[in-house]
Amino acid sequence: QVQLVESGGGLVQGEGSLRLSCTASGIAFRLYDIGWYRQATGKQRELVASISSGGSPSYVDSVKGRFTISRDNAKNTAYLQMNSLKPEDTAVYYCKAGFRSFVYWGPGTQVTVSS
C-alpha cells in the first residue's frame, strides 16, 4: 500500500520558519520526482518546488531564496525548508511523488502565517 504523509505544518508568525517533511512508504522512493504544492483557500493548487529523482531542485519565483527543497532517499523523505514566511504563504501544502504513470499525493498539512 502506497502512502505519503506530510508533517511539520503549523502556525507561525511572519518572517518565521517551518520545515515540512513528506515521508513515503510502499514505493521505490529514489525513483520518484517529488513536488511540493500548495492550495490557499479559494485558489488553485500551485507547484511551489520540485526535486527530481537525481536531486535537481526547481522553485516557483515567489519562493526563490526563501524555500529549499531536499530529499533523503535513505529515509524515504523529502523536505521543504521554508524561511522568511509571509502571510501569503498560508495554504495547505501537499507533496506529490511521480514516476512515469505513477502519481501519488499526500493528504496535506496546513501552514498558517500570521502578520
PDB file of C-alpha atoms in Angstrom:
ATOM      1  CA  GLN A   1       0.000   0.000   0.000  1.00  0.00           C
ATOM      2  CA  VAL A   2       1.406   3.360  -1.044  1.00  0.00           C
ATOM      3  CA  GLN A   3       1.288   6.160   1.476  1.00  0.00           C
ATOM      4  CA  LEU A   4       2.634   9.698   1.525  1.00  0.00           C
ATOM      5  CA  VAL A   5       2.362  11.645   4.733  1.00  0.00           C
ATOM      6  CA  GLU A   6       3.211  15.306   5.204  1.00  0.00           C
ATOM      7  CA  SER A   7       4.141  16.751   8.576  1.00  0.00           C
ATOM      8  CA  GLY A   8       5.619  19.907  10.051  1.00  0.00           C
ATOM      9  CA  GLY A   9       2.889  22.393   9.312  1.00  0.00           C
ATOM     10  CA  GLY A  10       1.516  24.787  11.867  1.00  0.00           C
ATOM     11  CA  LEU A  11       1.017  28.402  12.843  1.00  0.00           C
ATOM     12  CA  VAL A  12       3.993  30.746  12.604  1.00  0.00           C
ATOM     13  CA  GLN A  13       4.489  34.492  12.721  1.00  0.00           C
ATOM     14  CA  GLY A  14       5.612  36.389   9.650  1.00  0.00           C
ATOM     15  CA  GLU A  15       9.346  36.051   8.865  1.00  0.00           C
ATOM     16  CA  GLY A  16       9.360  32.781  10.782  1.00  0.00           C
ATOM     17  CA  SER A  17      10.418  29.337   9.538  1.00  0.00           C
ATOM     18  CA  LEU A  18       8.957  25.880   9.200  1.00  0.00           C
ATOM     19  CA  ARG A  19      10.279  22.634   7.803  1.00  0.00           C
ATOM     20  CA  LEU A  20       7.825  20.326   6.132  1.00  0.00           C
ATOM     21  CA  SER A  21       8.502  16.618   5.701  1.00  0.00           C
ATOM     22  CA  CYS A  22       6.981  14.159   3.255  1.00  0.00           C
ATOM     23  CA  THR A  23       7.560  10.523   4.139  1.00  0.00           C
ATOM     24  CA  ALA A  24       6.682   7.792   1.664  1.00  0.00           C
ATOM     25  CA  SER A  25       6.076   4.108   2.050  1.00  0.00           C
ATOM     26  CA  GLY A  26       5.251   1.397  -0.450  1.00  0.00           C
ATOM     27  CA  ILE A  27       7.242   2.918  -3.322  1.00  0.00           C
ATOM     28  CA  ALA A  28      10.837   2.923  -4.532  1.00  0.00           C
ATOM     29  CA  PHE A  29      11.233   6.487  -3.342  1.00  0.00           C
ATOM     30  CA  ARG A  30      14.589   7.084  -5.030  1.00  0.00           C
ATOM     31  CA  LEU A  31      12.984   6.701  -8.478  1.00  0.00           C
ATOM     32  CA  TYR A  32      10.324   9.348  -7.916  1.00  0.00           C
ATOM     33  CA  ASP A  33      10.351  13.037  -8.650  1.00  0.00           C
ATOM     34  CA  ILE A  34       8.886  14.905  -5.679  1.00  0.00           C
ATOM     35  CA  GLY A  35       6.829  18.065  -5.817  1.00  0.00           C
ATOM     36  CA  TRP A  36       5.570  20.340  -3.064  1.00  0.00           C
ATOM     37  CA  TYR A  37       2.295  22.056  -3.920  1.00  0.00           C
ATOM     38  CA  ARG A  38       0.089  24.432  -2.011  1.00  0.00           C
ATOM     39  CA  GLN A  39      -3.513  25.455  -2.170  1.00  0.00           C
ATOM     40  CA  ALA A  40      -4.805  28.558  -0.481  1.00  0.00           C
ATOM     41  CA  THR A  41      -8.497  28.973   0.260  1.00  0.00           C
ATOM     42  CA  GLY A  42     -10.346  29.846  -2.912  1.00  0.00           C
ATOM     43  CA  LYS A  43      -7.309  29.396  -5.127  1.00  0.00           C
ATOM     44  CA  GLN A  44      -5.980  26.707  -7.414  1.00  0.00           C
ATOM     45  CA  ARG A  45      -3.308  24.326  -6.282  1.00  0.00           C
ATOM     46  CA  GLU A  46       0.116  25.502  -7.398  1.00  0.00           C
ATOM     47  CA  LEU A  47       3.529  23.907  -7.640  1.00  0.00           C
ATOM     48  CA  VAL A  48       5.922  25.514  -5.183  1.00  0.00           C
ATOM     49  CA  ALA A  49       9.068  23.441  -5.540  1.00  0.00           C
ATOM     50  CA  SER A  50      10.177  20.157  -7.018  1.00  0.00           C
ATOM     51  CA  ILE A  51      13.174  17.902  -6.874  1.00  0.00           C
ATOM     52  CA  SER A  52      13.998  15.285  -9.443  1.00  0.00           C
ATOM     53  CA  SER A  53      14.994  11.732  -8.654  1.00  0.00           C
ATOM     54  CA  GLY A  54      18.532  12.860  -9.406  1.00  0.00           C
ATOM     55  CA  GLY A  55      18.333  15.670  -6.880  1.00  0.00           C
ATOM     56  CA  SER A  56      17.842  18.723  -9.129  1.00  0.00           C
ATOM     57  CA  PRO A  57      15.641  21.343  -7.461  1.00  0.00           C
ATOM     58  CA  SER A  58      13.278  23.831  -9.028  1.00  0.00           C
ATOM     59  CA  TYR A  59      11.233  26.659  -7.497  1.00  0.00           C
ATOM     60  CA  VAL A  60       8.421  28.982  -8.368  1.00  0.00           C
ATOM     61  CA  ASP A  61       9.622  32.592  -8.450  1.00  0.00           C
ATOM     62  CA  SER A  62       7.632  33.637  -5.388  1.00  0.00           C
ATOM     63  CA  VAL A  63       9.614  31.330  -3.079  1.00  0.00           C
ATOM     64  CA  LYS A  64      13.090  31.502  -4.611  1.00  0.00           C
ATOM     65  CA  GLY A  65      15.654  32.427  -1.993  1.00  0.00           C
ATOM     66  CA  ARG A  66      13.252  31.600   0.848  1.00  0.00           C
ATOM     67  CA  PHE A  67      12.359  27.916   0.394  1.00  0.00           C
ATOM     68  CA  THR A  68      14.706  24.962  -0.035  1.00  0.00           C
ATOM     69  CA  ILE A  69      13.630  21.518  -1.196  1.00  0.00           C
ATOM     70  CA  SER A  70      15.729  18.461  -0.422  1.00  0.00           C
ATOM     71  CA  ARG A  71      15.421  14.718  -0.160  1.00  0.00           C
ATOM     72  CA  ASP A  72      16.912  11.859   1.816  1.00  0.00           C
ATOM     73  CA  ASN A  73      16.386   8.657  -0.135  1.00  0.00           C
ATOM     74  CA  ALA A  74      17.668   6.547   2.760  1.00  0.00           C
ATOM     75  CA  LYS A  75      14.765   7.852   4.849  1.00  0.00           C
ATOM     76  CA  ASN A  76      12.193   7.891   2.016  1.00  0.00           C
ATOM     77  CA  THR A  77      11.609  11.512   2.934  1.00  0.00           C
ATOM     78  CA  ALA A  78      11.546  14.852   1.156  1.00  0.00           C
ATOM     79  CA  TYR A  79      11.733  18.196   2.917  1.00  0.00           C
ATOM     80  CA  LEU A  80      10.689  21.754   2.302  1.00  0.00           C
ATOM     81  CA  GLN A  81      12.546  24.264   4.435  1.00  0.00           C
ATOM     82  CA  MET A  82      10.566  27.485   4.464  1.00  0.00           C
ATOM     83  CA  ASN A  83      12.202  30.661   5.738  1.00  0.00           C
ATOM     84  CA  SER A  84      11.068  34.283   5.833  1.00  0.00           C
ATOM     85  CA  LEU A  85       7.477  33.157   5.681  1.00  0.00           C
ATOM     86  CA  LYS A  86       4.833  35.644   4.602  1.00  0.00           C
ATOM     87  CA  PRO A  87       1.079  35.695   5.201  1.00  0.00           C
ATOM     88  CA  GLU A  88       0.596  34.928   1.501  1.00  0.00           C
ATOM     89  CA  ASP A  89       2.348  31.583   2.059  1.00  0.00           C
ATOM     90  CA  THR A  90      -0.673  30.467   4.090  1.00  0.00           C
ATOM     91  CA  ALA A  91      -2.096  27.339   2.461  1.00  0.00           C
ATOM     92  CA  VAL A  92      -2.440  23.603   2.700  1.00  0.00           C
ATOM     93  CA  TYR A  93       0.823  22.100   1.496  1.00  0.00           C
ATOM     94  CA  TYR A  94       0.819  18.788  -0.360  1.00  0.00           C
ATOM     95  CA  CYS A  95       3.581  16.542  -1.568  1.00  0.00           C
ATOM     96  CA  LYS A  96       3.358  14.555  -4.767  1.00  0.00           C
ATOM     97  CA  ALA A  97       5.506  11.660  -5.896  1.00  0.00           C
ATOM     98  CA  GLY A  98       5.665  10.890  -9.605  1.00  0.00           C
ATOM     99  CA  PHE A  99       7.402   8.214 -11.655  1.00  0.00           C
ATOM    100  CA  ARG A 100       6.256   7.529 -15.213  1.00  0.00           C
ATOM    101  CA  SER A 101       2.478   6.990 -14.962  1.00  0.00           C
ATOM    102  CA  PHE A 102       2.544   6.503 -11.204  1.00  0.00           C
ATOM    103  CA  VAL A 103       1.450   9.561  -9.231  1.00  0.00           C
ATOM    104  CA  TYR A 104       0.694   9.706  -5.524  1.00  0.00           C
ATOM    105  CA  TRP A 105      -0.407  12.543  -3.266  1.00  0.00           C
ATOM    106  CA  GLY A 106      -0.310  13.082   0.461  1.00  0.00           C
ATOM    107  CA  PRO A 107      -3.319  14.405   2.414  1.00  0.00           C
ATOM    108  CA  GLY A 108      -1.660  17.774   3.059  1.00  0.00           C
ATOM    109  CA  THR A 109      -0.555  19.823   6.031  1.00  0.00           C
ATOM    110  CA  GLN A 110      -1.806  23.288   6.959  1.00  0.00           C
ATOM    111  CA  VAL A 111       0.622  26.196   7.123  1.00  0.00           C
ATOM    112  CA  THR A 112      -0.686  29.443   8.545  1.00  0.00           C
ATOM    113  CA  VAL A 113       1.459  32.572   8.657  1.00  0.00           C
ATOM    114  CA  SER A 114       0.231  35.443  10.794  1.00  0.00           C
ATOM    115  CA  SER A 115       1.134  39.045  10.118  1.00  0.00           C
TER     116      SER A 115
END
